[in-house]
Every structure is written in structure tokens, then in C-alpha cells.
mmCIF file of C-alpha atoms and ligand atoms in Angstrom:
data_model
loop_
_atom_site.group_PDB
_atom_site.id
_atom_site.type_symbol
_atom_site.label_atom_id
_atom_site.label_comp_id
_atom_site.label_asym_id
_atom_site.label_seq_id
_atom_site.Cartn_x
_atom_site.Cartn_y
_atom_site.Cartn_z
ATOM 1 C CA UNK A 4 86.351 78.674 14.889
ATOM 2 C CA UNK A 5 84.573 77.154 11.214
ATOM 3 C CA UNK A 6 80.774 78.006 12.076
ATOM 4 C CA UNK A 7 77.687 76.064 10.075
ATOM 5 C CA UNK A 8 75.117 78.294 9.013
ATOM 6 C CA UNK A 9 72.456 75.524 8.989
ATOM 7 C CA UNK A 10 68.712 76.176 9.128
ATOM 8 C CA UNK A 11 66.351 73.980 9.642
ATOM 9 C CA UNK A 12 62.834 73.309 8.737
ATOM 10 C CA UNK A 13 60.948 74.183 11.575
ATOM 11 C CA UNK A 14 63.282 77.021 12.398
ATOM 12 C CA UNK A 15 62.352 78.188 9.251
ATOM 13 C CA UNK A 16 59.027 78.161 9.693
ATOM 14 C CA UNK A 17 58.925 79.431 13.110
ATOM 15 C CA UNK A 18 60.822 82.707 11.444
ATOM 16 C CA UNK A 19 58.484 83.156 8.133
ATOM 17 C CA UNK A 20 55.723 82.653 10.713
ATOM 18 C CA UNK A 21 56.391 86.371 10.687
ATOM 19 C CA UNK A 22 55.161 87.097 7.403
ATOM 20 C CA UNK A 23 51.776 86.700 8.163
ATOM 21 C CA UNK A 24 50.792 88.358 11.356
ATOM 22 C CA UNK A 25 47.278 86.747 12.113
ATOM 23 C CA UNK A 26 48.580 83.036 12.105
ATOM 24 C CA UNK A 27 48.861 81.671 15.235
ATOM 25 C CA UNK A 28 51.174 78.690 14.074
ATOM 26 C CA UNK A 29 48.279 76.410 12.281
ATOM 27 C CA UNK A 30 49.920 76.356 8.998
ATOM 28 C CA UNK A 31 53.282 75.802 10.698
ATOM 29 C CA UNK A 32 52.540 73.013 12.400
ATOM 30 C CA UNK A 33 51.112 71.422 9.519
ATOM 31 C CA UNK A 34 54.376 72.020 7.394
ATOM 32 C CA UNK A 35 56.553 70.453 10.027
ATOM 33 C CA UNK A 36 53.991 67.436 9.692
ATOM 34 C CA UNK A 37 54.366 67.383 6.287
ATOM 35 C CA UNK A 38 58.022 67.196 6.903
ATOM 36 C CA UNK A 39 57.753 64.301 9.871
ATOM 37 C CA UNK A 40 55.803 61.886 6.689
ATOM 38 C CA UNK A 41 58.387 63.094 4.421
ATOM 39 C CA UNK A 42 61.140 61.551 6.436
ATOM 40 C CA UNK A 43 58.918 58.801 6.896
ATOM 41 C CA UNK A 44 58.005 57.569 3.672
ATOM 42 C CA UNK A 45 61.708 58.845 2.377
ATOM 43 C CA UNK A 46 63.155 56.058 4.855
ATOM 44 C CA UNK A 47 61.210 53.407 3.127
ATOM 45 C CA UNK A 48 61.677 54.782 -0.637
ATOM 46 C CA UNK A 49 65.607 54.613 -0.451
ATOM 47 C CA UNK A 50 65.500 51.035 1.036
ATOM 48 C CA UNK A 51 62.344 50.093 -1.568
ATOM 49 C CA UNK A 52 64.503 47.691 -2.779
ATOM 50 C CA UNK A 53 65.482 45.646 0.524
ATOM 51 C CA UNK A 54 62.055 45.247 2.105
ATOM 52 C CA UNK A 55 59.103 43.880 0.609
ATOM 53 C CA UNK A 56 57.395 47.171 -0.758
ATOM 54 C CA UNK A 57 58.423 46.820 -4.502
ATOM 55 C CA UNK A 58 55.943 45.956 -6.834
ATOM 56 C CA UNK A 59 52.041 46.209 -7.157
ATOM 57 C CA UNK A 60 49.904 45.604 -4.500
ATOM 58 C CA UNK A 61 47.397 43.928 -6.804
ATOM 59 C CA UNK A 62 44.585 47.129 -6.354
ATOM 60 C CA UNK A 63 43.769 49.742 -8.671
ATOM 61 C CA UNK A 64 43.262 53.218 -7.837
ATOM 62 C CA UNK A 65 40.628 55.662 -8.629
ATOM 63 C CA UNK A 66 42.791 56.697 -11.597
ATOM 64 C CA UNK A 67 42.732 53.129 -12.787
ATOM 65 C CA UNK A 68 46.305 53.053 -12.204
ATOM 66 C CA UNK A 69 47.859 49.699 -10.662
ATOM 67 C CA UNK A 70 48.319 50.360 -7.270
ATOM 68 C CA UNK A 71 52.130 49.966 -6.098
ATOM 69 C CA UNK A 72 52.170 49.078 -2.127
ATOM 70 C CA UNK A 73 54.920 51.927 -1.626
ATOM 71 C CA UNK A 74 51.885 54.499 -2.846
ATOM 72 C CA UNK A 75 49.614 53.138 -0.039
ATOM 73 C CA UNK A 76 52.168 53.129 2.383
ATOM 74 C CA UNK A 77 53.198 56.678 1.641
ATOM 75 C CA UNK A 78 49.111 57.802 1.267
ATOM 76 C CA UNK A 79 48.835 55.990 5.115
ATOM 77 C CA UNK A 80 51.528 57.934 6.556
ATOM 78 C CA UNK A 81 51.032 61.337 4.849
ATOM 79 C CA UNK A 82 47.028 60.754 5.959
ATOM 80 C CA UNK A 83 47.897 59.912 9.717
ATOM 81 C CA UNK A 84 50.689 62.499 10.051
ATOM 82 C CA UNK A 85 47.826 64.880 9.096
ATOM 83 C CA UNK A 86 45.316 63.828 11.621
ATOM 84 C CA UNK A 87 48.160 63.806 14.200
ATOM 85 C CA UNK A 88 48.726 67.331 13.083
ATOM 86 C CA UNK A 89 45.146 68.434 14.178
ATOM 87 C CA UNK A 90 45.269 71.176 11.397
ATOM 88 C CA UNK A 91 43.372 69.298 8.288
ATOM 89 C CA UNK A 92 39.636 68.472 8.350
ATOM 90 C CA UNK A 93 39.854 66.712 5.625
ATOM 91 C CA UNK A 94 42.224 65.324 2.464
ATOM 92 C CA UNK A 95 41.745 64.547 -1.113
ATOM 93 C CA UNK A 96 43.961 61.975 -2.494
ATOM 94 C CA UNK A 97 44.757 60.406 -5.715
ATOM 95 C CA UNK A 98 44.823 56.785 -3.858
ATOM 96 C CA UNK A 99 41.131 56.749 -2.986
ATOM 97 C CA UNK A 100 38.073 58.187 -4.662
ATOM 98 C CA UNK A 101 36.063 59.759 -1.885
ATOM 99 C CA UNK A 102 37.821 62.501 0.065
ATOM 100 C CA UNK A 103 38.539 61.381 4.068
ATOM 101 C CA UNK A 104 37.391 63.476 6.077
ATOM 102 C CA UNK A 105 38.172 63.291 10.020
ATOM 103 C CA UNK A 106 36.006 63.015 12.690
ATOM 104 C CA UNK A 107 37.771 63.460 15.541
ATOM 105 C CA UNK A 108 36.406 66.691 17.408
ATOM 106 C CA UNK A 109 40.307 68.169 16.916
ATOM 107 C CA UNK A 110 40.376 67.937 13.102
ATOM 108 C CA UNK A 111 36.522 68.776 12.892
ATOM 109 C CA UNK A 112 37.667 72.165 14.397
ATOM 110 C CA UNK A 113 40.541 72.895 11.670
ATOM 111 C CA UNK A 114 40.780 75.698 9.528
ATOM 112 C CA UNK A 115 42.664 74.032 6.671
ATOM 113 C CA UNK A 116 42.332 71.164 3.921
ATOM 114 C CA UNK A 117 44.979 68.955 2.245
ATOM 115 C CA UNK A 118 44.929 67.750 -1.543
ATOM 116 C CA UNK A 119 47.875 65.172 -2.178
ATOM 117 C CA UNK A 120 49.447 62.814 -4.670
ATOM 118 C CA UNK A 121 51.374 60.699 -2.327
ATOM 119 C CA UNK A 122 53.687 59.037 -4.152
ATOM 120 C CA UNK A 123 53.968 60.309 -8.049
ATOM 121 C CA UNK A 124 55.701 58.383 -10.510
ATOM 122 C CA UNK A 125 55.671 54.832 -8.779
ATOM 123 C CA UNK A 126 56.273 53.189 -11.724
ATOM 124 C CA UNK A 127 59.450 54.496 -11.133
ATOM 125 C CA UNK A 128 59.573 52.781 -8.088
ATOM 126 C CA UNK A 129 60.637 49.224 -9.390
ATOM 127 C CA UNK A 130 63.583 50.614 -11.710
ATOM 128 C CA UNK A 131 65.150 53.436 -9.186
ATOM 129 C CA UNK A 132 63.980 56.420 -10.472
ATOM 130 C CA UNK A 133 63.477 59.647 -8.591
ATOM 131 C CA UNK A 134 59.739 59.798 -7.199
ATOM 132 C CA UNK A 135 57.673 62.400 -5.654
ATOM 133 C CA UNK A 136 55.135 63.703 -3.148
ATOM 134 C CA UNK A 137 53.078 66.595 -4.286
ATOM 135 C CA UNK A 138 50.647 68.772 -2.410
ATOM 136 C CA UNK A 139 48.632 71.691 -2.299
ATOM 137 C CA UNK A 140 46.915 73.095 1.109
ATOM 138 C CA UNK A 141 43.352 75.311 1.119
ATOM 139 C CA UNK A 142 41.755 77.080 4.200
ATOM 140 C CA UNK A 143 38.221 75.139 4.117
ATOM 141 C CA UNK A 144 35.094 77.116 3.105
ATOM 142 C CA UNK A 145 32.702 74.312 4.746
ATOM 143 C CA UNK A 146 31.404 74.730 8.478
ATOM 144 C CA UNK A 147 34.302 74.542 10.872
ATOM 145 C CA UNK A 148 33.216 71.983 13.826
ATOM 146 C CA UNK A 149 31.853 70.014 11.163
ATOM 147 C CA UNK A 150 33.200 67.348 8.788
ATOM 148 C CA UNK A 151 35.010 68.462 5.191
ATOM 149 C CA UNK A 152 32.764 68.628 2.547
ATOM 150 C CA UNK A 153 33.581 68.261 -1.438
ATOM 151 C CA UNK A 154 33.253 71.968 -1.633
ATOM 152 C CA UNK A 155 36.567 72.217 0.285
ATOM 153 C CA UNK A 156 38.264 70.211 -2.513
ATOM 154 C CA UNK A 157 36.875 72.047 -6.052
ATOM 155 C CA UNK A 158 38.081 75.447 -5.057
ATOM 156 C CA UNK A 159 39.892 77.653 -7.484
ATOM 157 C CA UNK A 160 43.870 77.361 -7.927
ATOM 158 C CA UNK A 161 44.075 81.171 -6.209
ATOM 159 C CA UNK A 162 42.609 80.393 -3.228
ATOM 160 C CA UNK A 163 45.849 77.929 -2.055
ATOM 161 C CA UNK A 164 47.491 78.950 1.346
ATOM 162 C CA UNK A 165 50.947 76.527 0.300
ATOM 163 C CA UNK A 166 51.946 73.934 -2.052
ATOM 164 C CA UNK A 167 54.856 71.694 -2.161
ATOM 165 C CA UNK A 168 56.436 68.973 -3.340
ATOM 166 C CA UNK A 169 58.898 66.161 -2.008
ATOM 167 C CA UNK A 170 61.302 64.998 -4.022
ATOM 168 C CA UNK A 171 62.868 61.424 -3.259
ATOM 169 C CA UNK A 172 65.955 61.669 -5.936
ATOM 170 C CA UNK A 173 69.715 61.541 -5.267
ATOM 171 C CA UNK A 174 68.811 63.420 -2.305
ATOM 172 C CA UNK A 175 65.703 64.302 -0.506
ATOM 173 C CA UNK A 176 64.366 67.118 -1.379
ATOM 174 C CA UNK A 177 61.041 69.303 0.325
ATOM 175 C CA UNK A 178 60.510 72.509 -1.909
ATOM 176 C CA UNK A 179 57.048 74.291 -0.609
ATOM 177 C CA UNK A 180 55.266 77.866 -1.126
ATOM 178 C CA UNK A 181 53.060 79.801 1.065
ATOM 179 C CA UNK A 182 52.898 82.405 -1.336
ATOM 180 C CA UNK A 183 55.716 84.330 -0.892
ATOM 181 C CA UNK A 184 58.649 83.024 -2.804
ATOM 182 C CA UNK A 185 59.721 79.175 -2.915
ATOM 183 C CA UNK A 186 62.325 77.960 -0.755
ATOM 184 C CA UNK A 187 64.240 74.461 -1.074
ATOM 185 C CA UNK A 188 65.341 72.391 1.962
ATOM 186 C CA UNK A 189 67.495 69.043 1.653
ATOM 187 C CA UNK A 190 67.340 66.179 3.785
ATOM 188 C CA UNK A 191 70.751 65.648 5.895
ATOM 189 C CA UNK A 192 70.251 62.135 6.950
ATOM 190 C CA UNK A 193 73.051 62.243 9.492
ATOM 191 C CA UNK A 194 70.992 65.062 11.416
ATOM 192 C CA UNK A 195 67.631 63.880 10.086
ATOM 193 C CA UNK A 196 66.503 67.561 9.484
ATOM 194 C CA UNK A 197 65.310 69.074 6.165
ATOM 195 C CA UNK A 198 67.946 71.774 6.153
ATOM 196 C CA UNK A 199 67.818 75.141 3.553
ATOM 197 C CA UNK A 200 69.146 74.693 0.717
ATOM 198 C CA UNK A 201 67.672 76.322 -1.954
ATOM 199 C CA UNK A 202 66.487 79.995 -0.770
ATOM 200 C CA UNK A 203 64.013 81.768 -2.785
ATOM 201 C CA UNK A 204 64.090 79.620 -5.612
ATOM 202 C CA UNK A 205 63.641 81.536 -9.137
ATOM 203 C CA UNK A 206 63.129 80.087 -12.753
ATOM 204 C CA UNK A 207 64.700 81.544 -15.881
ATOM 205 C CA UNK A 208 62.642 83.699 -18.578
ATOM 206 C CA UNK A 209 63.988 81.768 -20.939
ATOM 207 C CA UNK A 210 65.033 77.802 -20.843
ATOM 208 C CA UNK A 211 66.639 75.562 -23.585
ATOM 209 C CA UNK A 212 65.540 72.034 -22.010
ATOM 210 C CA UNK A 213 61.970 70.580 -23.040
ATOM 211 C CA UNK A 214 60.298 67.459 -21.432
ATOM 212 C CA UNK A 215 57.295 65.977 -23.409
ATOM 213 C CA UNK A 216 57.023 61.817 -23.892
ATOM 214 C CA UNK A 217 57.375 61.828 -27.469
ATOM 215 C CA UNK A 218 56.586 58.999 -28.051
ATOM 216 C CA UNK A 219 53.128 59.788 -28.270
ATOM 217 C CA UNK A 220 53.657 62.400 -30.750
ATOM 218 C CA UNK A 221 51.541 61.316 -33.386
ATOM 219 C CA UNK A 222 48.694 61.973 -30.979
ATOM 220 C CA UNK A 223 49.260 65.298 -30.072
ATOM 221 C CA UNK A 224 47.346 68.240 -30.985
ATOM 222 C CA UNK A 225 48.921 70.475 -34.114
ATOM 223 C CA UNK A 226 50.148 72.948 -32.441
ATOM 224 C CA UNK A 227 51.706 70.972 -29.649
ATOM 225 C CA UNK A 228 53.636 69.464 -32.734
ATOM 226 C CA UNK A 229 54.671 72.403 -34.281
ATOM 227 C CA UNK A 230 56.251 73.405 -30.741
ATOM 228 C CA UNK A 231 58.220 70.459 -30.203
ATOM 229 C CA UNK A 232 59.730 70.871 -34.089
ATOM 230 C CA UNK A 233 60.696 74.465 -33.200
ATOM 231 C CA UNK A 234 62.529 73.138 -30.267
ATOM 232 C CA UNK A 235 64.314 70.451 -32.343
ATOM 233 C CA UNK A 236 65.244 73.322 -34.827
ATOM 234 C CA UNK A 237 68.900 74.464 -35.637
ATOM 235 C CA UNK A 238 68.621 78.259 -34.604
ATOM 236 C CA UNK A 239 70.908 81.043 -36.534
ATOM 237 C CA UNK A 240 71.463 82.630 -33.061
ATOM 238 C CA UNK A 241 72.312 79.493 -31.506
ATOM 239 C CA UNK A 242 69.956 78.941 -28.606
ATOM 240 C CA UNK A 243 68.276 75.741 -30.531
ATOM 241 C CA UNK A 244 67.968 73.018 -30.866
ATOM 242 C CA UNK A 245 66.595 72.311 -27.124
ATOM 243 C CA UNK A 246 67.600 69.832 -25.150
ATOM 244 C CA UNK A 247 65.190 66.815 -24.375
ATOM 245 C CA UNK A 248 65.119 65.173 -20.940
ATOM 246 C CA UNK A 249 62.246 63.629 -20.277
ATOM 247 C CA UNK A 250 62.307 61.444 -16.678
ATOM 248 C CA UNK A 251 58.561 60.197 -16.987
ATOM 249 C CA UNK A 252 58.258 61.158 -13.057
ATOM 250 C CA UNK A 253 56.747 64.944 -13.156
ATOM 251 C CA UNK A 254 58.379 66.402 -10.079
ATOM 252 C CA UNK A 255 61.696 64.807 -10.832
ATOM 253 C CA UNK A 256 60.731 66.812 -14.368
ATOM 254 C CA UNK A 257 59.963 69.730 -13.110
ATOM 255 C CA UNK A 258 62.654 70.155 -10.416
ATOM 256 C CA UNK A 259 65.054 69.932 -13.003
ATOM 257 C CA UNK A 260 63.728 72.334 -15.223
ATOM 258 C CA UNK A 261 62.693 74.811 -12.010
ATOM 259 C CA UNK A 262 66.640 74.919 -11.714
ATOM 260 C CA UNK A 263 67.814 75.231 -14.866
ATOM 261 C CA UNK A 264 65.019 76.841 -17.392
ATOM 262 C CA UNK A 265 62.699 74.457 -19.138
ATOM 263 C CA UNK A 266 59.112 73.992 -20.007
ATOM 264 C CA UNK A 267 57.398 70.520 -19.546
ATOM 265 C CA UNK A 268 54.328 69.597 -21.587
ATOM 266 C CA UNK A 269 51.625 66.996 -20.897
ATOM 267 C CA UNK A 270 49.154 67.470 -23.562
ATOM 268 C CA UNK A 271 45.752 66.271 -24.468
ATOM 269 C CA UNK A 272 45.468 62.989 -26.591
ATOM 270 C CA UNK A 273 42.065 61.207 -28.316
ATOM 271 C CA UNK A 274 42.382 58.433 -25.845
ATOM 272 C CA UNK A 275 42.898 61.258 -22.806
ATOM 273 C CA UNK A 276 40.708 64.426 -24.243
ATOM 274 C CA UNK A 277 41.763 66.707 -20.653
ATOM 275 C CA UNK A 278 45.305 64.772 -20.819
ATOM 276 C CA UNK A 279 46.552 62.563 -17.893
ATOM 277 C CA UNK A 280 47.563 64.900 -14.729
ATOM 278 C CA UNK A 281 45.381 65.873 -12.124
ATOM 279 C CA UNK A 282 44.247 69.394 -11.458
ATOM 280 C CA UNK A 283 43.867 69.790 -7.879
ATOM 281 C CA UNK A 284 46.703 67.764 -6.580
ATOM 282 C CA UNK A 285 49.641 67.517 -9.211
ATOM 283 C CA UNK A 286 49.195 70.761 -11.260
ATOM 284 C CA UNK A 287 47.842 73.033 -9.017
ATOM 285 C CA UNK A 288 50.477 72.733 -6.565
ATOM 286 C CA UNK A 289 53.493 72.832 -9.851
ATOM 287 C CA UNK A 290 51.849 76.044 -10.951
ATOM 288 C CA UNK A 291 52.006 77.962 -7.962
ATOM 289 C CA UNK A 292 55.638 77.259 -7.287
ATOM 290 C CA UNK A 293 56.435 77.587 -10.608
ATOM 291 C CA UNK A 294 54.499 81.307 -10.642
ATOM 292 C CA UNK A 295 55.712 82.116 -7.007
ATOM 293 C CA UNK A 296 59.421 81.381 -9.061
ATOM 294 C CA UNK A 297 58.556 83.397 -11.595
ATOM 295 C CA UNK A 298 57.590 80.571 -14.189
ATOM 296 C CA UNK A 299 54.112 80.420 -15.995
ATOM 297 C CA UNK A 300 51.385 77.450 -15.903
ATOM 298 C CA UNK A 301 48.549 76.506 -18.737
ATOM 299 C CA UNK A 302 46.195 74.563 -19.810
ATOM 300 C CA UNK A 303 47.541 75.377 -23.216
ATOM 301 C CA UNK A 304 45.179 78.457 -23.465
ATOM 302 C CA UNK A 305 44.062 79.104 -19.451
ATOM 303 C CA UNK A 306 46.335 79.907 -16.282
ATOM 304 C CA UNK A 307 46.027 76.853 -14.841
ATOM 305 C CA UNK A 308 45.420 78.792 -10.985
ATOM 306 C CA UNK A 309 42.180 80.086 -12.861
ATOM 307 C CA UNK A 310 40.833 76.993 -13.275
ATOM 308 C CA UNK A 311 37.798 75.924 -11.619
ATOM 309 C CA UNK A 312 37.501 72.223 -10.359
ATOM 310 C CA UNK A 313 34.629 69.903 -11.487
ATOM 311 C CA UNK A 314 35.912 66.965 -9.132
ATOM 312 C CA UNK A 315 39.176 66.484 -7.239
ATOM 313 C CA UNK A 316 40.077 64.041 -9.514
ATOM 314 C CA UNK A 317 39.859 66.692 -12.828
ATOM 315 C CA UNK A 318 42.345 65.931 -15.465
ATOM 316 C CA UNK A 319 43.769 68.970 -17.357
ATOM 317 C CA UNK A 320 46.161 69.192 -19.763
ATOM 318 C CA UNK A 321 49.122 70.864 -18.168
ATOM 319 C CA UNK A 322 52.078 72.954 -19.725
ATOM 320 C CA UNK A 323 54.680 74.381 -17.047
ATOM 321 C CA UNK A 324 57.738 76.197 -16.635
ATOM 322 C CA UNK A 325 59.906 79.527 -17.957
ATOM 323 C CA UNK A 326 57.427 81.914 -18.863
ATOM 324 C CA UNK A 327 58.938 82.750 -22.437
ATOM 325 C CA UNK A 328 58.407 79.236 -23.097
ATOM 326 C CA UNK A 329 55.085 78.826 -22.143
ATOM 327 C CA UNK A 330 53.932 81.614 -24.053
ATOM 328 C CA UNK A 331 55.645 80.673 -27.307
ATOM 329 C CA UNK A 332 53.565 77.148 -27.340
ATOM 330 C CA UNK A 333 50.365 79.169 -26.499
ATOM 331 C CA UNK A 334 51.245 80.986 -29.394
ATOM 332 C CA UNK A 335 51.717 78.315 -31.354
ATOM 333 C CA UNK A 336 48.264 76.224 -29.922
ATOM 334 C CA UNK A 337 46.531 79.234 -31.152
ATOM 335 C CA UNK A 338 47.724 79.546 -34.748
ATOM 336 C CA UNK A 339 46.952 75.687 -35.029
ATOM 337 C CA UNK A 340 43.379 76.649 -33.864
ATOM 338 C CA UNK A 341 42.852 79.675 -36.321
ATOM 339 C CA UNK A 342 43.958 78.018 -39.331
HETATM 340 P P1 LIG B 8 53.680 59.125 -19.335
HETATM 341 C C1 LIG B 8 53.528 59.364 -13.584
HETATM 342 O O1 LIG B 8 52.963 58.169 -13.357
HETATM 343 C C2 LIG B 8 52.914 60.409 -14.075
HETATM 344 O O2 LIG B 8 51.884 60.156 -13.322
HETATM 345 C C3 LIG B 8 53.905 61.775 -13.721
HETATM 346 O O3 LIG B 8 54.900 61.924 -13.047
HETATM 347 C C4 LIG B 8 54.473 61.596 -15.072
HETATM 348 O O4 LIG B 8 55.122 63.123 -15.391
HETATM 349 C C5 LIG B 8 53.360 61.523 -16.213
HETATM 350 O O5 LIG B 8 52.918 60.132 -14.924
HETATM 351 C C6 LIG B 8 54.205 60.032 -17.155
HETATM 352 O O6 LIG B 8 52.866 60.082 -18.035
HETATM 353 O O7 LIG B 8 52.221 59.081 -20.143
HETATM 354 O O8 LIG B 8 55.182 60.205 -20.206
HETATM 355 O O9 LIG B 8 54.203 58.129 -18.815
#
């Protein structure tokens, strides 16, 4: 008889809860609610072309970026699901300048805080290119029983309890870590469940893909320019030139490089001295996943997870992927700064 070895997200969460002997199920419940929100957002994303959720909402978010209607929808869905979980006392989101603090007693007693980019890459929605949700989870540092405070949302990345992303692509995947490896779940729309499809994900020490918006080449720091030329050189041993792959959607670019090996680069430029990507809800979660899968994440000099945020919306230069590739880039940046 044919047997089906399906592990749903909830079964996996319960099974892994044993990894945390003192856990009382709060993080498990929180991650389960993330799965619910992801399924609701997925339904709308997958038919965005058919419902009036395409295009711009006419507002501008904290980053000065035109808010897409889907951004706002995704933000509202995740905020509602996280409040319903009763496990989160506050949220920092790309879509709001101020942190969102929950005032109900259940949430004020919660021990976790949540940071997210609810729909990253939203400018790709109208052209049907993959987009993603990115999130990180910390224990609160403010007093339980009270509303969350700003200090909860500027903790150094090494304090992260969990991090993950949802990739709304040709299939929809939830990839997350709680610090004991990385696991990927693919949504089976026929049963409406995220099912374990990528167990204990590992990236390669060496890769042959580099991902960067080369249209900004003239603005890049010298070390980054040198690294791009290094990627493009013909190496007698045959491992270069590397392949250039850039989707312009962080989650999609990172996910491909995680699976195949590679490096993603978002350097600073004279008009964006700290780069474009946000430390707390884009770079930190991706960095945590990268490290848990054997990779590396840096701002060109410092480990991303060691950077103490000044604000929830702080930007940093971001280089992430196969360890040897990030090492090589850091060496080239350092050599260029010494000369
Ligand atoms: P650029 C999408 O807007 C995003 O925030 C990331 O998903 C993506 O990696 C980056 O910006 C793309 O930026 O400047 O290359 O268009």
C-alpha cells in the first residue's frame, strides 16, 4: 500500500517543541499563527491580478516608498493574526513609522515581540514576480503585563529567538529557524497545509551565483566594484565567471542562493550611505537563516547579527550567502579601504 509521509507545519512545530524543554507552547502557537496569516496573504497574492488589490494605495510608507495595496493588506493580516495568537505584545513593521503595541491583557502578558516586512518586493506585484514576507521574533525586554516599549525593538540580532520568510513564488514556501537549523515548508493548496519539503536546509561553502543590481555599479564602493569584476573574470580553473542572477526581490534572490549557493549584495551608495535594506526586519532574519544554514551575513565589515540597531527602521549595507564568497568580498572591501 502506498504511504504518504506528510509532515504538516503544526505537526513539525509540536514535534520540535521537545527541543525546548521549558517551552510552554507559546512560540509554537505564534509560529502556527504566522502560517495562518501566510495562507491568507497567499490567497490574495495568487489572484492579485483578478481583484482590486493591484497597484498603489496612494500612501507612502515610513521608507518614503509608494505603498502598494497588497502591502497594506498583508500588514493588516499579519497584525491581526499575531494579536489573535495572544503571544505577541508588540510589532514593528515596515508599513508603520511607530511600533504597534497591543493593549489587551492577553497580549500585554505575552513574552514575544515581532518585526516584519509584511510584503517585501511589493513593486514586483504588478508584474507577477515573486515577493515575500520576512520576520524576526525576540523575547521582550520590557516588563511583562505592560505595553511593549521601543527598547524591545532595537535588540542585537544574536538575541533573536526565531526568524523566517514566506516566499510567494511558483509555489508558496515558509522557511524558518528557531536556532536549531532551517526547515522549509511548501503550501499544498489541495489540503491548505504547509508541508515539510526542505528538511535541515544547508547552503554551500562555495557558490557560483552573484546577485546585485549592477545598474548602480558606478555608485558602488571600490571593494564591491573589484568583487564584481572578480566574479566576471575567466578563471583558468573554471569556476568563474559566476552566474549573475537578480530578481529584485530579496526573499526570492536569497532563497535561490540558499538552495544553490551564491551571494546577494546590496551595497551603500552616495545617495544611500547605509544601503537600502532594513537591519531589524530584513537583514537580521535573513542573516539568522543564512548562518543557521552554514552561510554568512555581513555589512562588509561586521557580522549582521552583532550590529546593535539604533532604530527599528535602520538601514545597513547587506552581503549574505555562501561563507567563502562573503569572506572574499570582505577581503576586497578591506584591501580597497587600506589603499
Ligand atoms: P533595487 C524590494 O523593493 C527590495 O526592498 C528588496 O526586496 C530587493 O532586494 C531590493 O529592494 C531591490 O532594490 O534598488 O535593486 O530595486
